[in-house]
Short mmCIF file of C-alpha atoms in Angstrom, two decimals:
data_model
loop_
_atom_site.label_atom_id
_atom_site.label_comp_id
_atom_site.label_asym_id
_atom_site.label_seq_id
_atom_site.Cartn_x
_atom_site.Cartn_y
_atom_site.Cartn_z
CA UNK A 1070 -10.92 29.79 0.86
CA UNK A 1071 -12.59 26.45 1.13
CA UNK A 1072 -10.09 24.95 3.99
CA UNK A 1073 -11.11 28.42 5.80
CA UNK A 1074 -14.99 27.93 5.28
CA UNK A 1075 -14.50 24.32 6.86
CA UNK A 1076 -12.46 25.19 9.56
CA UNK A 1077 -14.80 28.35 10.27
CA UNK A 1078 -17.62 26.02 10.51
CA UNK A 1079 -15.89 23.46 12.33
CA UNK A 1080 -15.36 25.82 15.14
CA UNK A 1081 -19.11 27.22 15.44
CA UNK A 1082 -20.29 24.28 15.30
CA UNK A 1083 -18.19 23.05 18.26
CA UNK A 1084 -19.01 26.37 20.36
CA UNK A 1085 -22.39 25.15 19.42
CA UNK A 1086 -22.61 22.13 20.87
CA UNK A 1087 -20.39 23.01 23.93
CA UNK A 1088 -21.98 26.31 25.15
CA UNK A 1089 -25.47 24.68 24.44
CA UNK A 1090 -26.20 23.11 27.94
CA UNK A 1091 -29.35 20.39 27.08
CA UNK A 1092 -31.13 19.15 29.84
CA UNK A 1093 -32.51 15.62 29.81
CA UNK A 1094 -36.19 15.00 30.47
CA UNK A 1095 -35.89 13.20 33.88
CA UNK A 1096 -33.81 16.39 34.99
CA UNK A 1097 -37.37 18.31 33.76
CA UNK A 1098 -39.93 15.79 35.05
CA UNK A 1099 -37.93 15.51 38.78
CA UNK A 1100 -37.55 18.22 41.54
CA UNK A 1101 -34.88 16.92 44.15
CA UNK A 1102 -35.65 17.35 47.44
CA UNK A 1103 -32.68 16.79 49.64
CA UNK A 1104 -33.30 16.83 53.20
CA UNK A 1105 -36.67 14.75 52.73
CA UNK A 1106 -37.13 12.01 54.94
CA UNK A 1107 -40.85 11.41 54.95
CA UNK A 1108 -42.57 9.26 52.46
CA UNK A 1109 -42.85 10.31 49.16
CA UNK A 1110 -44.91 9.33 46.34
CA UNK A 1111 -43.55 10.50 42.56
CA UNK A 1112 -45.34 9.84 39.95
CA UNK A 1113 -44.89 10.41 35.78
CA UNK A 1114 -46.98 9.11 32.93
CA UNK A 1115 -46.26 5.29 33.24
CA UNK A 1116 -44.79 4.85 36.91
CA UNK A 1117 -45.70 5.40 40.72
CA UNK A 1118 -43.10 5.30 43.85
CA UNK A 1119 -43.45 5.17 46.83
CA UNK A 1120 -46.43 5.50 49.50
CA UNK A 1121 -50.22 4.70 48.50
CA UNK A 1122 -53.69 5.69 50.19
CA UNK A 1123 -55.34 3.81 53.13
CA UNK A 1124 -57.72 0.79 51.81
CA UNK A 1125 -60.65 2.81 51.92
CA UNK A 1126 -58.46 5.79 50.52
CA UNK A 1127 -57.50 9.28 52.14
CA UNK A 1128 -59.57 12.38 52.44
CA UNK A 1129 -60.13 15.37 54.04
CA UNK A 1130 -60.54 19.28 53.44
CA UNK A 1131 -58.00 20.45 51.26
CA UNK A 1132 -56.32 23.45 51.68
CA UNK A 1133 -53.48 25.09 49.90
CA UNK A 1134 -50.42 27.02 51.09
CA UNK A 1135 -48.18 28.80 49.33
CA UNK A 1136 -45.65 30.95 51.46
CA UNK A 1137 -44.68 30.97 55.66
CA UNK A 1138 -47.36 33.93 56.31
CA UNK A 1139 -50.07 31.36 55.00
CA UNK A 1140 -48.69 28.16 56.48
CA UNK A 1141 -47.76 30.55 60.05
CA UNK A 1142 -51.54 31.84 59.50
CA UNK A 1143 -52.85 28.04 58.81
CA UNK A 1144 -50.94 26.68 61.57
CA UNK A 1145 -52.37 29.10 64.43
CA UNK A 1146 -55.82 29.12 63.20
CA UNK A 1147 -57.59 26.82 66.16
CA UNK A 1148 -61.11 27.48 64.69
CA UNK A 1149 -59.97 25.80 61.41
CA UNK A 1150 -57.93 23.00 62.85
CA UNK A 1151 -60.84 22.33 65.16
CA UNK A 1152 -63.65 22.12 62.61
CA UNK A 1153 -62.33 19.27 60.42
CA UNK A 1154 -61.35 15.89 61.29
CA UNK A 1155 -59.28 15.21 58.67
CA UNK A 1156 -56.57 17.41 56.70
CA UNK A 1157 -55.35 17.47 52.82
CA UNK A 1158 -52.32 20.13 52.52
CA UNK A 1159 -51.51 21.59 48.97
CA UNK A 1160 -47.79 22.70 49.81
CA UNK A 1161 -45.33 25.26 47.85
CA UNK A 1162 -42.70 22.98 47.22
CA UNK A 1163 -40.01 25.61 48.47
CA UNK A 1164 -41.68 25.07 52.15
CA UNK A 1165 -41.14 21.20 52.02
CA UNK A 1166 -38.49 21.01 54.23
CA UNK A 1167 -38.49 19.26 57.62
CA UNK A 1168 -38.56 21.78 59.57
CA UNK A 1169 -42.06 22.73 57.93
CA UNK A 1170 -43.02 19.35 57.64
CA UNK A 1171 -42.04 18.82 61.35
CA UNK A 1172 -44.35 21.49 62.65
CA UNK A 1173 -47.54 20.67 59.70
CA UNK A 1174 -47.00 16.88 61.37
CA UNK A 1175 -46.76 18.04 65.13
CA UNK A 1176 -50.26 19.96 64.86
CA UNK A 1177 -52.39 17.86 62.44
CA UNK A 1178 -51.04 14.57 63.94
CA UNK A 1179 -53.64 11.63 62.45
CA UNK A 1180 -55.49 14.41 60.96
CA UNK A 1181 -53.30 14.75 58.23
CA UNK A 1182 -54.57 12.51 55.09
CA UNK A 1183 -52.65 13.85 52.67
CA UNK A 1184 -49.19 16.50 51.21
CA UNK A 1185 -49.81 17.55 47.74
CA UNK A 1186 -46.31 19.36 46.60
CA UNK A 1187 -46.79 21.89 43.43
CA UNK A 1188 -43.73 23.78 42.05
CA UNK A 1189 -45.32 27.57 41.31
CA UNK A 1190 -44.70 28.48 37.71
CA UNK A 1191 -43.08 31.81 36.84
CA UNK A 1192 -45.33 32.41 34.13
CA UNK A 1193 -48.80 34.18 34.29
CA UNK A 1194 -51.65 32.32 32.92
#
């Protein structure tokens, strides 16, 4: 009865550990982003790579975009693109892809300061 207990235990605890799938904390932290080839800044609680701000630091009016009918909208909107000098973009990070990026560069040219990329959450808040 014993030798059965042991052996019954053995085996959960085996399922256990091989159905469980962890995932480390750099895959959590990280989103990769494969077909990027601009430069990119990442940033955690005790490191920073990649690009930095101009001397006198980047700025310009910030607006956010979450899906193609926005950036489409954002894109063909001369009034806006005419009434600014300078550009900050708050991107979905599922439209950071360079075809996207290719177009946002093409139309704000210098204008564009700065590409904040924000992973939407799932869950309400």
């Amino acid at each position: 009865m014993r030798l059965l207990f042991l052996l019954a235990s053995f085996y959960l605890q085996n399922v256990f550990v091989f159905c469980s799938q962890p995932k480390r904390v750099v895959d959590q932290m990280y989103v990769s982003f494969d077909h990027a080839r601009y430069c990119v800044r990442r940033l955690n609680g005790t490191h920073e790579i990649g690009c930095q701000s101009a001397i006198r630091g980047n700025s310009g009016r910030m607006f956010m975009i979450d899906n193609d009918k926005e950036f489409n909208s954002y894109l063909n909107d001369n009034k806006t693109m005419n009434s600014f000098d300078a550009f900050i973009i708050v991107l979905n990070v599922n439209l950071f892809d360079s075809n996207h990026i290719d177009r946002l560069m093409k139309r704000l040219d210098t204008k564009l300061n700065g590409l904040l990329l924000y992973l939407k959450s799932k869950s309400a808040r």
